Amino acid sequence: MLTGRLSQKVTVGVVYVLAMFMTIMDTTIVNVALPQLGRTFHVPVAHVDTVVVGYLVSLAVFIPASGWLGDRFGTKRVFLAALVFFSGASALCGLAQSLGQLVGFRILQGVGGGMLTPVGLAMLYRTFRPHERVRASRILIIPTAFAPALGPVLGGLLVTDLSWRWAFYINVPIGLGALVVTSAVLKLAPGRHRPRIDWTGAALLSAAVAALVLATTDGFAHERWELVGGGIALAVAFVAVERRAAEPVLPLRLF
């Protein structure tokens, strides 16, 4: 019985580190590849930034919904679906033949990335008992410390010696490895709580975060203050809605 519990803890730790490492490293590698993307598709740097912006906006939309999805369908199922989305979209990004295709596939990649981190964190804390969670949180140090440092170096090697496409292909073996380990070893009970999703709150939060993310990008410099004002207005409306919601997407009392 102890061996079973230990194997589950090790498995959750391994797949969470792999998922976090993959998503964090992906961002830094893609940033290195942007100049070559501009040359390949013959577009200015301001337009190439949409590859990053599309991904970030997709993250902003799907992160708020990830908690409800985990409770509704079970964290293991949602985590597996997120791995499939992220790995499959990474392969499609590598196969893209135009900037429009690449941006579309990056948005799809953001669907998986937006669910991986919060659902993986929920798996981590549900597997470890309360008194073990401080030690378990040290697992976070591995991907958050090494991935940002390794990403630019690995990205430079891949882009220089191979192709910008390998900046996306590199995610596929990591994602498949995490997918195999999660499917074969991890045994988590499916979600028992069947919450009703707060559609209004989720929409307002996603829109607010998306507007603020767009406001920080150079491609939307002319609309920056409109986006900031709209994001703040949406955030205020979100707070007002959540205070009256029976099952809020983000319980404000936590703050």
Coordinates of N, CA and C in Angstrom, one line a residue:
M1 N 0.8 -1.2 0.0 CA 0.0 0.0 0.0 C 0.9 1.3 0.0
L2 N 1.9 1.2 0.8 CA 2.9 2.4 0.8 C 3.5 2.6 -0.5
T3 N 3.9 1.4 -1.1 CA 4.5 1.5 -2.4 C 3.6 2.1 -3.5
G4 N 2.3 1.7 -3.4 CA 1.4 2.3 -4.3 C 1.2 3.8 -4.2
R5 N 1.2 4.3 -2.9 CA 1.1 5.7 -2.6 C 2.3 6.4 -3.1
L6 N 3.5 5.8 -2.9 CA 4.7 6.4 -3.3 C 4.8 6.5 -4.8
S7 N 4.4 5.4 -5.5 CA 4.5 5.4 -6.9 C 3.6 6.5 -7.5
Q8 N 2.4 6.7 -6.9 CA 1.6 7.8 -7.4 C 2.2 9.1 -7.2
K9 N 2.8 9.3 -6.0 CA 3.4 10.6 -5.8 C 4.6 10.9 -6.7
V10 N 5.4 9.9 -7.0 CA 6.5 10.0 -7.9 C 5.9 10.3 -9.3
T11 N 4.9 9.6 -9.7 CA 4.3 9.7 -11.0 C 3.8 11.2 -11.2
V12 N 3.0 11.6 -10.3 CA 2.4 13.0 -10.4 C 3.5 14.0 -10.4
G13 N 4.6 13.8 -9.6 CA 5.7 14.8 -9.6 C 6.4 14.8 -11.0
V14 N 6.6 13.6 -11.6 CA 7.3 13.5 -12.8 C 6.5 14.1 -14.0
V15 N 5.2 13.8 -14.1 CA 4.4 14.3 -15.2 C 4.2 15.8 -15.0
Y16 N 4.1 16.3 -13.8 CA 3.9 17.7 -13.6 C 5.2 18.5 -14.0
V17 N 6.3 18.0 -13.6 CA 7.6 18.6 -14.0 C 7.7 18.6 -15.5
L18 N 7.4 17.5 -16.1 CA 7.5 17.4 -17.6 C 6.6 18.5 -18.3
A19 N 5.4 18.5 -17.8 CA 4.4 19.5 -18.4 C 4.8 20.9 -18.2
M20 N 5.2 21.3 -17.0 CA 5.7 22.6 -16.7 C 6.9 23.0 -17.5
F21 N 7.9 22.0 -17.5 CA 9.1 22.3 -18.2 C 8.8 22.5 -19.7
M22 N 7.9 21.7 -20.3 CA 7.6 21.8 -21.7 C 6.9 23.2 -22.0
T23 N 6.0 23.6 -21.2 CA 5.3 24.8 -21.5 C 6.1 26.1 -21.3
I24 N 7.0 26.1 -20.2 CA 7.8 27.2 -20.0 C 8.9 27.3 -21.0
M25 N 9.5 26.2 -21.3 CA 10.6 26.2 -22.3 C 10.1 26.6 -23.7
D26 N 8.8 26.2 -24.0 CA 8.3 26.5 -25.3 C 8.2 28.0 -25.6
T27 N 7.9 28.8 -24.6 CA 7.8 30.2 -24.7 C 9.1 30.8 -25.1
T28 N 10.2 30.4 -24.3 CA 11.5 31.0 -24.5 C 12.1 30.5 -25.9
I29 N 11.8 29.3 -26.3 CA 12.4 28.8 -27.5 C 11.7 29.6 -28.7
V30 N 10.4 29.8 -28.6 CA 9.7 30.5 -29.7 C 10.2 31.9 -29.8
N31 N 10.4 32.5 -28.7 CA 10.9 33.9 -28.8 C 12.3 34.0 -29.6
V32 N 13.1 33.0 -29.4 CA 14.4 33.0 -30.1 C 14.1 32.8 -31.6
A33 N 13.1 32.0 -32.0 CA 12.8 31.7 -33.4 C 12.1 32.8 -34.1
L34 N 11.6 33.8 -33.5 CA 10.8 34.9 -34.1 C 11.5 35.5 -35.3
P35 N 12.8 35.9 -35.2 CA 13.4 36.5 -36.4 C 13.5 35.6 -37.6
Q36 N 13.7 34.3 -37.4 CA 13.7 33.4 -38.5 C 12.3 33.2 -39.1
L37 N 11.3 33.3 -38.2 CA 9.9 33.2 -38.7 C 9.6 34.3 -39.6
G38 N 10.1 35.5 -39.3 CA 9.8 36.7 -40.1 C 10.5 36.6 -41.5
R39 N 11.7 36.0 -41.5 CA 12.4 35.9 -42.8 C 11.7 34.8 -43.6
T40 N 11.3 33.7 -42.9 CA 10.7 32.6 -43.7 C 9.4 33.0 -44.3
F41 N 8.5 33.7 -43.6 CA 7.2 34.1 -44.1 C 7.2 35.5 -44.7
H42 N 8.3 36.2 -44.7 CA 8.4 37.5 -45.4 C 7.4 38.5 -44.8
V43 N 7.5 38.6 -43.4 CA 6.6 39.5 -42.7 C 7.4 40.3 -41.8
P44 N 7.0 41.5 -41.4 CA 7.8 42.3 -40.5 C 7.6 41.8 -39.0
V45 N 8.5 42.2 -38.2 CA 8.6 41.7 -36.8 C 7.3 41.9 -36.1
A46 N 6.7 43.1 -36.3 CA 5.4 43.4 -35.6 C 4.3 42.4 -35.9
H47 N 4.3 41.8 -37.1 CA 3.3 40.8 -37.5 C 3.7 39.4 -36.9
V48 N 5.0 39.2 -36.8 CA 5.5 37.9 -36.3 C 5.1 37.8 -34.8
D49 N 5.0 38.9 -34.1 CA 4.6 38.9 -32.7 C 3.2 38.2 -32.5
T50 N 2.4 38.1 -33.5 CA 1.1 37.5 -33.3 C 1.2 36.0 -33.0
V51 N 2.4 35.4 -33.3 CA 2.6 34.0 -32.9 C 2.6 33.9 -31.4
V52 N 3.2 34.9 -30.8 CA 3.3 34.9 -29.3 C 1.9 35.4 -28.7
V53 N 1.4 36.4 -29.3 CA 0.2 37.0 -28.8 C -1.0 36.0 -28.8
G54 N -1.1 35.3 -30.0 CA -2.2 34.4 -30.1 C -2.2 33.3 -29.0
Y55 N -1.0 32.8 -28.7 CA -0.8 31.8 -27.7 C -1.1 32.4 -26.3
L56 N -0.7 33.6 -26.0 CA -1.0 34.2 -24.7 C -2.4 34.4 -24.5
V57 N -3.1 34.9 -25.5 CA -4.6 35.2 -25.4 C -5.3 33.9 -25.2
S58 N -4.9 32.8 -25.9 CA -5.5 31.5 -25.7 C -5.3 31.0 -24.3
L59 N -4.1 31.2 -23.7 CA -3.9 30.8 -22.3 C -4.9 31.6 -21.4
A60 N -5.0 32.9 -21.7 CA -5.8 33.7 -20.8 C -7.3 33.3 -20.8
V61 N -7.7 32.8 -22.0 CA -9.1 32.3 -22.1 C -9.4 31.0 -21.4
F62 N -8.4 30.1 -21.5 CA -8.7 28.7 -21.0 C -8.2 28.4 -19.6
I63 N -7.3 29.3 -19.0 CA -6.9 29.0 -17.7 C -8.0 29.1 -16.7
P64 N -8.9 30.2 -16.8 CA -10.0 30.2 -15.8 C -11.0 29.0 -15.9
A65 N -11.1 28.4 -17.0 CA -12.0 27.3 -17.2 C -11.4 26.0 -16.7
S66 N -10.1 25.9 -16.5 CA -9.4 24.6 -16.3 C -9.9 24.0 -14.9
G67 N -10.1 24.9 -13.9 CA -10.5 24.3 -12.6 C -11.9 23.6 -12.7
W68 N -12.8 24.3 -13.4 CA -14.2 23.7 -13.6 C -14.1 22.4 -14.4
L69 N -13.3 22.4 -15.4 CA -13.1 21.2 -16.2 C -12.5 20.0 -15.4
G70 N -11.6 20.3 -14.6 CA -11.0 19.3 -13.7 C -12.0 18.7 -12.7
D71 N -12.8 19.6 -12.2 CA -13.9 19.1 -11.2 C -14.9 18.3 -12.0
R72 N -15.3 18.8 -13.2 CA -16.4 18.2 -13.9 C -16.0 16.8 -14.5
F73 N -14.8 16.7 -15.1 CA -14.5 15.5 -15.8 C -13.3 14.7 -15.2
G74 N -12.7 15.2 -14.1 CA -11.6 14.5 -13.5 C -10.3 15.1 -13.9
T75 N -9.4 15.3 -13.0 CA -8.1 15.9 -13.3 C -7.3 15.1 -14.3
K76 N -7.3 13.7 -14.1 CA -6.5 12.9 -15.1 C -7.0 13.1 -16.5
R77 N -8.3 13.0 -16.7 CA -8.8 13.1 -18.1 C -8.5 14.5 -18.7
V78 N -8.6 15.5 -17.9 CA -8.4 16.8 -18.4 C -6.9 17.0 -18.7
F79 N -6.1 16.5 -17.8 CA -4.6 16.6 -18.0 C -4.2 15.8 -19.3
L80 N -4.7 14.7 -19.5 CA -4.4 13.9 -20.7 C -4.9 14.7 -21.9
A81 N -6.1 15.2 -21.9 CA -6.6 16.0 -23.0 C -5.7 17.2 -23.3
A82 N -5.2 17.9 -22.2 CA -4.3 19.0 -22.4 C -3.0 18.6 -23.0
L83 N -2.5 17.5 -22.6 CA -1.2 17.0 -23.2 C -1.4 16.7 -24.7
V84 N -2.5 16.1 -25.1 CA -2.8 15.8 -26.5 C -2.9 17.1 -27.3
F85 N -3.7 18.1 -26.7 CA -3.8 19.3 -27.4 C -2.5 20.0 -27.6
F86 N -1.7 20.1 -26.6 CA -0.4 20.8 -26.6 C 0.6 20.1 -27.6
S87 N 0.7 18.8 -27.4 CA 1.7 18.0 -28.2 C 1.2 18.0 -29.7
G88 N -0.1 17.8 -29.9 CA -0.6 17.7 -31.3 C -0.4 19.1 -32.0
A89 N -0.8 20.2 -31.2 CA -0.7 21.5 -31.8 C 0.8 21.9 -32.1
S90 N 1.7 21.4 -31.2 CA 3.1 21.7 -31.4 C 3.6 21.1 -32.8
A91 N 3.1 19.8 -33.0 CA 3.5 19.2 -34.3 C 2.9 20.0 -35.5
L92 N 1.7 20.4 -35.3 CA 1.0 21.2 -36.4 C 1.7 22.6 -36.6
C93 N 2.2 23.2 -35.5 CA 3.0 24.4 -35.6 C 4.2 24.2 -36.5
G94 N 4.9 23.0 -36.2 CA 6.1 22.7 -37.0 C 5.8 22.5 -38.5
L95 N 4.6 22.1 -38.8 CA 4.2 21.8 -40.2 C 3.6 23.0 -40.9
A96 N 3.4 24.1 -40.2 CA 2.7 25.3 -40.7 C 3.4 25.8 -42.0
Q97 N 2.6 26.2 -43.0 CA 3.1 26.7 -44.2 C 2.9 28.2 -44.4
S98 N 2.3 28.8 -43.5 CA 2.0 30.2 -43.5 C 1.9 30.8 -42.1
L99 N 2.1 32.1 -42.0 CA 2.0 32.7 -40.7 C 0.6 32.6 -40.1
G100 N -0.4 32.7 -41.0 CA -1.8 32.5 -40.5 C -2.0 31.1 -39.9
Q101 N -1.5 30.1 -40.6 CA -1.6 28.7 -40.1 C -0.9 28.6 -38.7
L102 N 0.3 29.2 -38.6 CA 1.1 29.1 -37.4 C 0.4 29.7 -36.2
V103 N -0.2 30.9 -36.5 CA -1.0 31.6 -35.4 C -2.2 30.8 -35.0
G104 N -2.9 30.2 -35.9 CA -4.0 29.3 -35.6 C -3.6 28.1 -34.8
F105 N -2.5 27.5 -35.1 CA -2.1 26.3 -34.4 C -1.5 26.7 -33.0
R106 N -1.0 27.9 -32.9 CA -0.5 28.4 -31.6 C -1.7 28.7 -30.7
I107 N -2.8 29.2 -31.2 CA -4.0 29.3 -30.4 C -4.5 28.0 -29.9
L108 N -4.4 27.0 -30.8 CA -4.8 25.6 -30.3 C -3.8 25.1 -29.3
Q109 N -2.6 25.4 -29.4 CA -1.6 25.0 -28.5 C -1.8 25.7 -27.1
G110 N -2.3 26.9 -27.1 CA -2.7 27.6 -25.9 C -3.8 27.0 -25.2
V111 N -4.7 26.3 -25.9 CA -5.8 25.5 -25.2 C -5.2 24.5 -24.3
G112 N -4.2 23.7 -24.8 CA -3.6 22.7 -23.9 C -2.7 23.4 -22.9
G113 N -1.9 24.4 -23.2 CA -1.1 25.0 -22.2 C -1.9 25.7 -21.1
G114 N -3.1 26.2 -21.4 CA -3.9 26.9 -20.4 C -4.4 25.9 -19.4
M115 N -4.6 24.7 -19.8 CA -5.1 23.6 -18.8 C -4.0 22.9 -18.1
L116 N -2.8 22.7 -18.7 CA -1.8 21.9 -18.2 C -1.3 22.3 -16.8
T117 N -1.0 23.6 -16.6 CA -0.4 24.0 -15.4 C -1.4 24.0 -14.2
P118 N -2.6 24.6 -14.3 CA -3.5 24.6 -13.2 C -4.0 23.2 -12.9
V119 N -4.3 22.4 -13.9 CA -4.8 21.0 -13.6 C -3.7 20.2 -13.0
G120 N -2.5 20.3 -13.6 CA -1.3 19.6 -13.0 C -1.1 19.9 -11.6
L121 N -1.2 21.2 -11.2 CA -1.0 21.7 -9.8 C -2.1 21.1 -8.9
A122 N -3.3 21.0 -9.4 CA -4.4 20.4 -8.7 C -4.1 18.9 -8.4
M123 N -3.6 18.2 -9.4 CA -3.2 16.8 -9.3 C -2.1 16.7 -8.2
L124 N -1.2 17.6 -8.2 CA -0.1 17.5 -7.3 C -0.6 17.7 -5.8
Y125 N -1.5 18.6 -5.6 CA -1.9 18.9 -4.2 C -3.0 17.9 -3.8
R126 N -3.7 17.2 -4.7 CA -4.6 16.2 -4.3 C -3.9 14.9 -4.0
T127 N -2.8 14.7 -4.6 CA -2.0 13.4 -4.3 C -1.2 13.5 -3.0
F128 N -0.7 14.7 -2.7 CA 0.1 14.8 -1.4 C -0.9 15.3 -0.3
R129 N -0.7 14.7 0.9 CA -1.4 15.1 2.0 C -1.1 16.6 2.4
P130 N -1.9 17.2 3.2 CA -1.7 18.6 3.6 C -0.3 18.9 4.2
H131 N 0.1 18.0 5.1 CA 1.4 18.2 5.8 C 2.6 17.9 4.8
E132 N 2.3 17.3 3.7 CA 3.4 17.0 2.7 C 3.5 18.0 1.6
R133 N 2.5 19.0 1.5 CA 2.5 19.8 0.4 C 3.6 20.9 0.3
V134 N 4.1 21.3 1.5 CA 5.2 22.2 1.5 C 6.4 21.5 0.8
R135 N 6.7 20.3 1.1 CA 7.8 19.6 0.5 C 7.5 19.4 -1.0
A136 N 6.2 19.0 -1.3 CA 5.9 18.8 -2.7 C 6.0 20.0 -3.5
S137 N 5.8 21.2 -2.9 CA 5.9 22.4 -3.7 C 7.3 22.7 -4.2
R138 N 8.3 22.1 -3.6 CA 9.6 22.2 -4.0 C 9.8 21.6 -5.4
I139 N 8.9 20.8 -5.8 CA 9.0 20.2 -7.2 C 8.9 21.4 -8.2
L140 N 8.2 22.4 -7.9 CA 8.0 23.6 -8.8 C 9.3 24.2 -9.2
I141 N 10.3 24.1 -8.3 CA 11.6 24.7 -8.5 C 12.3 24.2 -9.8
I142 N 12.1 22.9 -10.1 CA 12.8 22.3 -11.2 C 12.5 22.9 -12.5
P143 N 11.2 22.9 -12.9 CA 10.9 23.5 -14.2 C 11.0 25.0 -14.3
T144 N 10.6 25.7 -13.2 CA 10.6 27.1 -13.2 C 12.0 27.7 -13.2
A145 N 13.0 27.0 -12.7 CA 14.4 27.5 -12.6 C 15.2 27.1 -13.9
F146 N 15.0 25.9 -14.4 CA 15.8 25.4 -15.4 C 15.3 25.7 -16.8
A147 N 13.9 25.6 -17.0 CA 13.4 25.8 -18.3 C 13.7 27.2 -18.9
P148 N 13.5 28.3 -18.2 CA 13.8 29.6 -18.8 C 15.3 29.7 -19.1
A149 N 16.2 29.0 -18.4 CA 17.6 29.1 -18.7 C 18.0 28.3 -19.9
L150 N 17.3 27.1 -20.0 CA 17.7 26.2 -21.1 C 17.0 26.6 -22.4
G151 N 15.8 27.2 -22.3 CA 15.1 27.5 -23.5 C 15.8 28.3 -24.6
P152 N 16.4 29.5 -24.2 CA 17.1 30.3 -25.2 C 18.3 29.5 -25.8
V153 N 19.1 28.8 -25.0 CA 20.2 28.0 -25.5 C 19.8 27.0 -26.4
L154 N 18.8 26.1 -26.0 CA 18.3 25.1 -26.9 C 17.7 25.6 -28.1
G155 N 16.9 26.7 -28.0 CA 16.3 27.4 -29.1 C 17.3 27.9 -30.1
G156 N 18.4 28.5 -29.6 CA 19.4 28.9 -30.5 C 20.0 27.8 -31.3
L157 N 20.3 26.7 -30.7 CA 20.9 25.5 -31.3 C 19.9 25.0 -32.4
L158 N 18.7 24.8 -32.0 CA 17.7 24.2 -32.9 C 17.5 25.1 -34.1
V159 N 17.3 26.4 -33.9 CA 17.0 27.3 -35.0 C 18.2 27.5 -35.9
T160 N 19.4 27.5 -35.3 CA 20.7 27.7 -36.1 C 21.1 26.5 -36.9
D161 N 21.1 25.3 -36.2 CA 21.6 24.1 -36.8 C 20.5 23.3 -37.5
L162 N 19.3 23.4 -37.2 CA 18.2 22.7 -37.8 C 17.2 23.6 -38.5
S163 N 16.1 24.0 -37.9 CA 15.1 24.8 -38.4 C 14.2 25.4 -37.3
W164 N 13.6 26.5 -37.6 CA 12.6 27.0 -36.6 C 11.5 26.0 -36.3
R165 N 11.3 25.1 -37.2 CA 10.2 24.1 -37.0 C 10.5 23.2 -35.8
W166 N 11.8 23.0 -35.5 CA 12.2 22.2 -34.4 C 11.9 22.9 -33.0
A167 N 11.7 24.2 -33.1 CA 11.3 24.9 -31.8 C 10.0 24.4 -31.4
F168 N 9.2 23.8 -32.3 CA 7.9 23.3 -31.9 C 7.9 21.7 -31.8
Y169 N 8.7 21.1 -32.7 CA 8.8 19.6 -32.7 C 9.4 19.1 -31.4
I170 N 10.2 19.9 -30.7 CA 10.9 19.5 -29.5 C 9.8 19.1 -28.4
N171 N 8.7 19.8 -28.5 CA 7.6 19.5 -27.5 C 7.0 18.1 -27.6
V172 N 7.0 17.6 -28.9 CA 6.3 16.3 -29.1 C 6.8 15.2 -28.3
P173 N 8.1 14.8 -28.3 CA 8.5 13.7 -27.5 C 8.3 13.9 -26.0
I174 N 8.5 15.1 -25.5 CA 8.3 15.4 -24.1 C 6.8 15.2 -23.8
G175 N 5.9 15.7 -24.6 CA 4.5 15.6 -24.4 C 4.0 14.1 -24.4
L176 N 4.6 13.4 -25.4 CA 4.2 12.0 -25.6 C 4.7 11.2 -24.4
G177 N 5.9 11.5 -23.9 CA 6.4 10.8 -22.7 C 5.5 11.0 -21.5
A178 N 5.1 12.3 -21.3 CA 4.2 12.6 -20.2 C 2.9 11.9 -20.3
L179 N 2.4 11.8 -21.6 CA 1.1 11.2 -21.9 C 1.2 9.7 -21.6
V180 N 2.2 9.0 -22.0 CA 2.4 7.6 -21.7 C 2.4 7.3 -20.2
V181 N 3.2 8.1 -19.5 CA 3.4 7.8 -18.0 C 2.0 8.1 -17.3
T182 N 1.4 9.2 -17.7 CA 0.1 9.5 -17.1 C -0.9 8.4 -17.4
S183 N -1.0 8.0 -18.6 CA -2.0 7.0 -19.0 C -1.8 5.6 -18.3
A184 N -0.5 5.2 -18.2 CA -0.2 3.9 -17.8 C -0.1 3.7 -16.3
V185 N 0.3 4.8 -15.6 CA 0.6 4.6 -14.2 C -0.3 5.4 -13.3
L186 N -0.7 6.6 -13.7 CA -1.4 7.5 -12.8 C -2.9 7.0 -12.6
K187 N -3.3 6.8 -11.3 CA -4.6 6.4 -11.0 C -5.3 7.4 -10.1
L188 N -6.0 8.3 -10.7 CA -6.7 9.3 -9.9 C -8.2 9.1 -10.0
A189 N -8.9 9.3 -9.0 CA -10.4 9.1 -9.0 C -11.0 10.2 -9.9
P190 N -12.0 9.9 -10.7 CA -12.6 11.0 -11.5 C -13.3 12.0 -10.7
G191 N -13.6 13.1 -11.2 CA -14.3 14.2 -10.5 C -15.6 13.8 -10.0
R192 N -15.9 14.0 -8.7 CA -17.2 13.7 -8.1 C -18.1 14.9 -8.1
H193 N -17.5 16.0 -7.9 CA -18.3 17.3 -7.8 C -18.7 17.7 -9.2
R194 N -20.0 17.9 -9.4 CA -20.5 18.3 -10.7 C -20.9 19.8 -10.6
P195 N -20.0 20.7 -10.6 CA -20.4 22.1 -10.5 C -21.0 22.7 -11.7
R196 N -21.8 23.7 -11.5 CA -22.3 24.5 -12.7 C -21.3 25.6 -13.0
I197 N -20.9 25.7 -14.2 CA -19.9 26.7 -14.6 C -20.6 28.1 -14.6
D198 N -19.8 29.0 -14.0 CA -20.3 30.4 -14.0 C -19.9 31.0 -15.4
W199 N -20.7 30.9 -16.4 CA -20.4 31.3 -17.7 C -20.1 32.8 -17.8
T200 N -20.9 33.6 -17.1 CA -20.7 35.0 -17.1 C -19.4 35.4 -16.5
G201 N -19.1 34.9 -15.4 CA -17.8 35.2 -14.7 C -16.6 34.7 -15.5
A202 N -16.7 33.5 -16.1 CA -15.6 33.0 -16.9 C -15.4 33.8 -18.2
A203 N -16.5 34.3 -18.8 CA -16.4 35.1 -20.0 C -15.7 36.5 -19.6
L204 N -16.2 37.1 -18.5 CA -15.7 38.4 -18.2 C -14.2 38.3 -17.8
L205 N -13.8 37.3 -17.0 CA -12.4 37.1 -16.6 C -11.5 36.9 -17.8
S206 N -11.9 36.0 -18.7 CA -11.1 35.7 -19.9 C -11.0 36.9 -20.8
A207 N -12.1 37.7 -21.0 CA -12.0 38.9 -21.8 C -11.1 39.9 -21.1
A208 N -11.2 40.1 -19.8 CA -10.4 41.1 -19.1 C -8.9 40.8 -19.2
V209 N -8.6 39.5 -19.0 CA -7.1 39.1 -19.1 C -6.6 39.2 -20.5
A210 N -7.5 38.8 -21.5 CA -7.1 38.9 -22.9 C -6.8 40.3 -23.3
A211 N -7.7 41.3 -22.9 CA -7.5 42.7 -23.2 C -6.2 43.2 -22.6
L212 N -5.9 42.9 -21.4 CA -4.7 43.4 -20.7 C -3.5 42.8 -21.3
V213 N -3.6 41.5 -21.8 CA -2.4 40.9 -22.4 C -2.1 41.6 -23.8
L214 N -3.2 41.8 -24.5 CA -3.0 42.5 -25.8 C -2.5 43.9 -25.6
A215 N -2.8 44.5 -24.5 CA -2.3 45.9 -24.3 C -0.8 46.0 -24.1
T216 N -0.2 44.9 -23.7 CA 1.2 44.8 -23.4 C 2.0 44.5 -24.6
T217 N 1.4 44.2 -25.8 CA 2.1 43.8 -27.0 C 2.3 45.0 -27.9
D218 N 3.4 45.0 -28.6 CA 3.7 46.1 -29.5 C 2.8 46.2 -30.7
G219 N 2.2 45.1 -31.1 CA 1.3 45.1 -32.3 C 0.0 45.9 -32.0
F220 N -0.3 46.1 -30.7 CA -1.5 46.8 -30.4 C -1.2 48.2 -29.7
A221 N -0.1 48.8 -30.1 CA 0.4 50.0 -29.4 C -0.6 51.1 -29.6
H222 N -1.3 51.2 -30.7 CA -2.2 52.3 -31.0 C -3.5 52.1 -30.2
E223 N -3.8 50.9 -29.9 CA -5.1 50.7 -29.1 C -4.8 50.4 -27.6
R224 N -3.6 50.6 -27.2 CA -3.1 50.2 -25.9 C -4.0 50.7 -24.8
W225 N -4.3 52.0 -24.7 CA -5.0 52.6 -23.6 C -6.5 52.2 -23.7
E226 N -7.0 52.0 -24.9 CA -8.4 51.5 -25.0 C -8.5 50.1 -24.4
L227 N -7.5 49.3 -24.7 CA -7.5 47.9 -24.2 C -7.3 47.9 -22.7
V228 N -6.4 48.8 -22.2 CA -6.3 48.8 -20.7 C -7.6 49.2 -20.1
G229 N -8.2 50.3 -20.6 CA -9.5 50.7 -20.0 C -10.6 49.6 -20.1
G230 N -10.6 49.0 -21.3 CA -11.6 47.9 -21.4 C -11.3 46.7 -20.5
G231 N -10.0 46.4 -20.3 CA -9.7 45.3 -19.4 C -10.0 45.6 -18.0
I232 N -9.8 46.9 -17.5 CA -10.1 47.2 -16.2 C -11.6 47.2 -16.0
A233 N -12.4 47.7 -17.0 CA -13.8 47.8 -16.8 C -14.4 46.3 -16.8
L234 N -13.8 45.4 -17.6 CA -14.3 44.0 -17.5 C -13.9 43.4 -16.2
A235 N -12.7 43.7 -15.7 CA -12.3 43.2 -14.4 C -13.3 43.7 -13.2
V236 N -13.7 44.9 -13.3 CA -14.6 45.4 -12.3 C -15.9 44.7 -12.4
A237 N -16.4 44.6 -13.6 CA -17.7 43.8 -13.8 C -17.6 42.4 -13.4
F238 N -16.4 41.8 -13.6 CA -16.2 40.4 -13.1 C -16.3 40.3 -11.6
V239 N -15.7 41.3 -10.9 CA -15.7 41.3 -9.4 C -17.2 41.4 -8.9
A240 N -17.9 42.3 -9.6 CA -19.3 42.5 -9.2 C -20.2 41.3 -9.4
V241 N -19.9 40.6 -10.5 CA -20.7 39.3 -10.8 C -20.3 38.2 -9.9
E242 N -19.0 38.1 -9.6 CA -18.5 37.0 -8.7 C -19.0 37.1 -7.3
R243 N -19.2 38.3 -6.8 CA -19.7 38.5 -5.4 C -21.1 38.0 -5.3
R244 N -21.9 37.9 -6.3 CA -23.3 37.4 -6.2 C -23.4 36.0 -6.8
A245 N -22.4 35.4 -7.4 CA -22.5 34.1 -8.0 C -22.6 33.0 -6.9
A246 N -23.5 32.0 -7.2 CA -23.6 30.9 -6.3 C -22.3 30.0 -6.3
E247 N -21.8 29.7 -7.5 CA -20.6 29.0 -7.6 C -19.6 29.7 -8.5
P248 N -18.9 30.7 -8.0 CA -18.1 31.6 -8.8 C -16.9 30.8 -9.4
V249 N -16.5 31.3 -10.6 CA -15.3 30.6 -11.2 C -14.1 30.9 -10.4
L250 N -14.0 32.0 -9.7 CA -12.9 32.4 -8.9 C -13.4 33.0 -7.6
P251 N -13.4 32.1 -6.5 CA -14.0 32.6 -5.2 C -13.2 33.8 -4.6
L252 N -13.7 35.0 -4.6 CA -13.0 36.1 -4.2 C -12.6 36.1 -2.7
R253 N -13.4 35.3 -1.9 CA -13.1 35.3 -0.5 C -11.7 34.7 -0.2
L254 N -11.1 34.0 -1.2 CA -9.8 33.4 -1.0 C -8.8 34.5 -0.9
F255 N -9.1 35.8 -1.4 CA -8.1 36.9 -1.3 C -8.4 37.8 -0.1

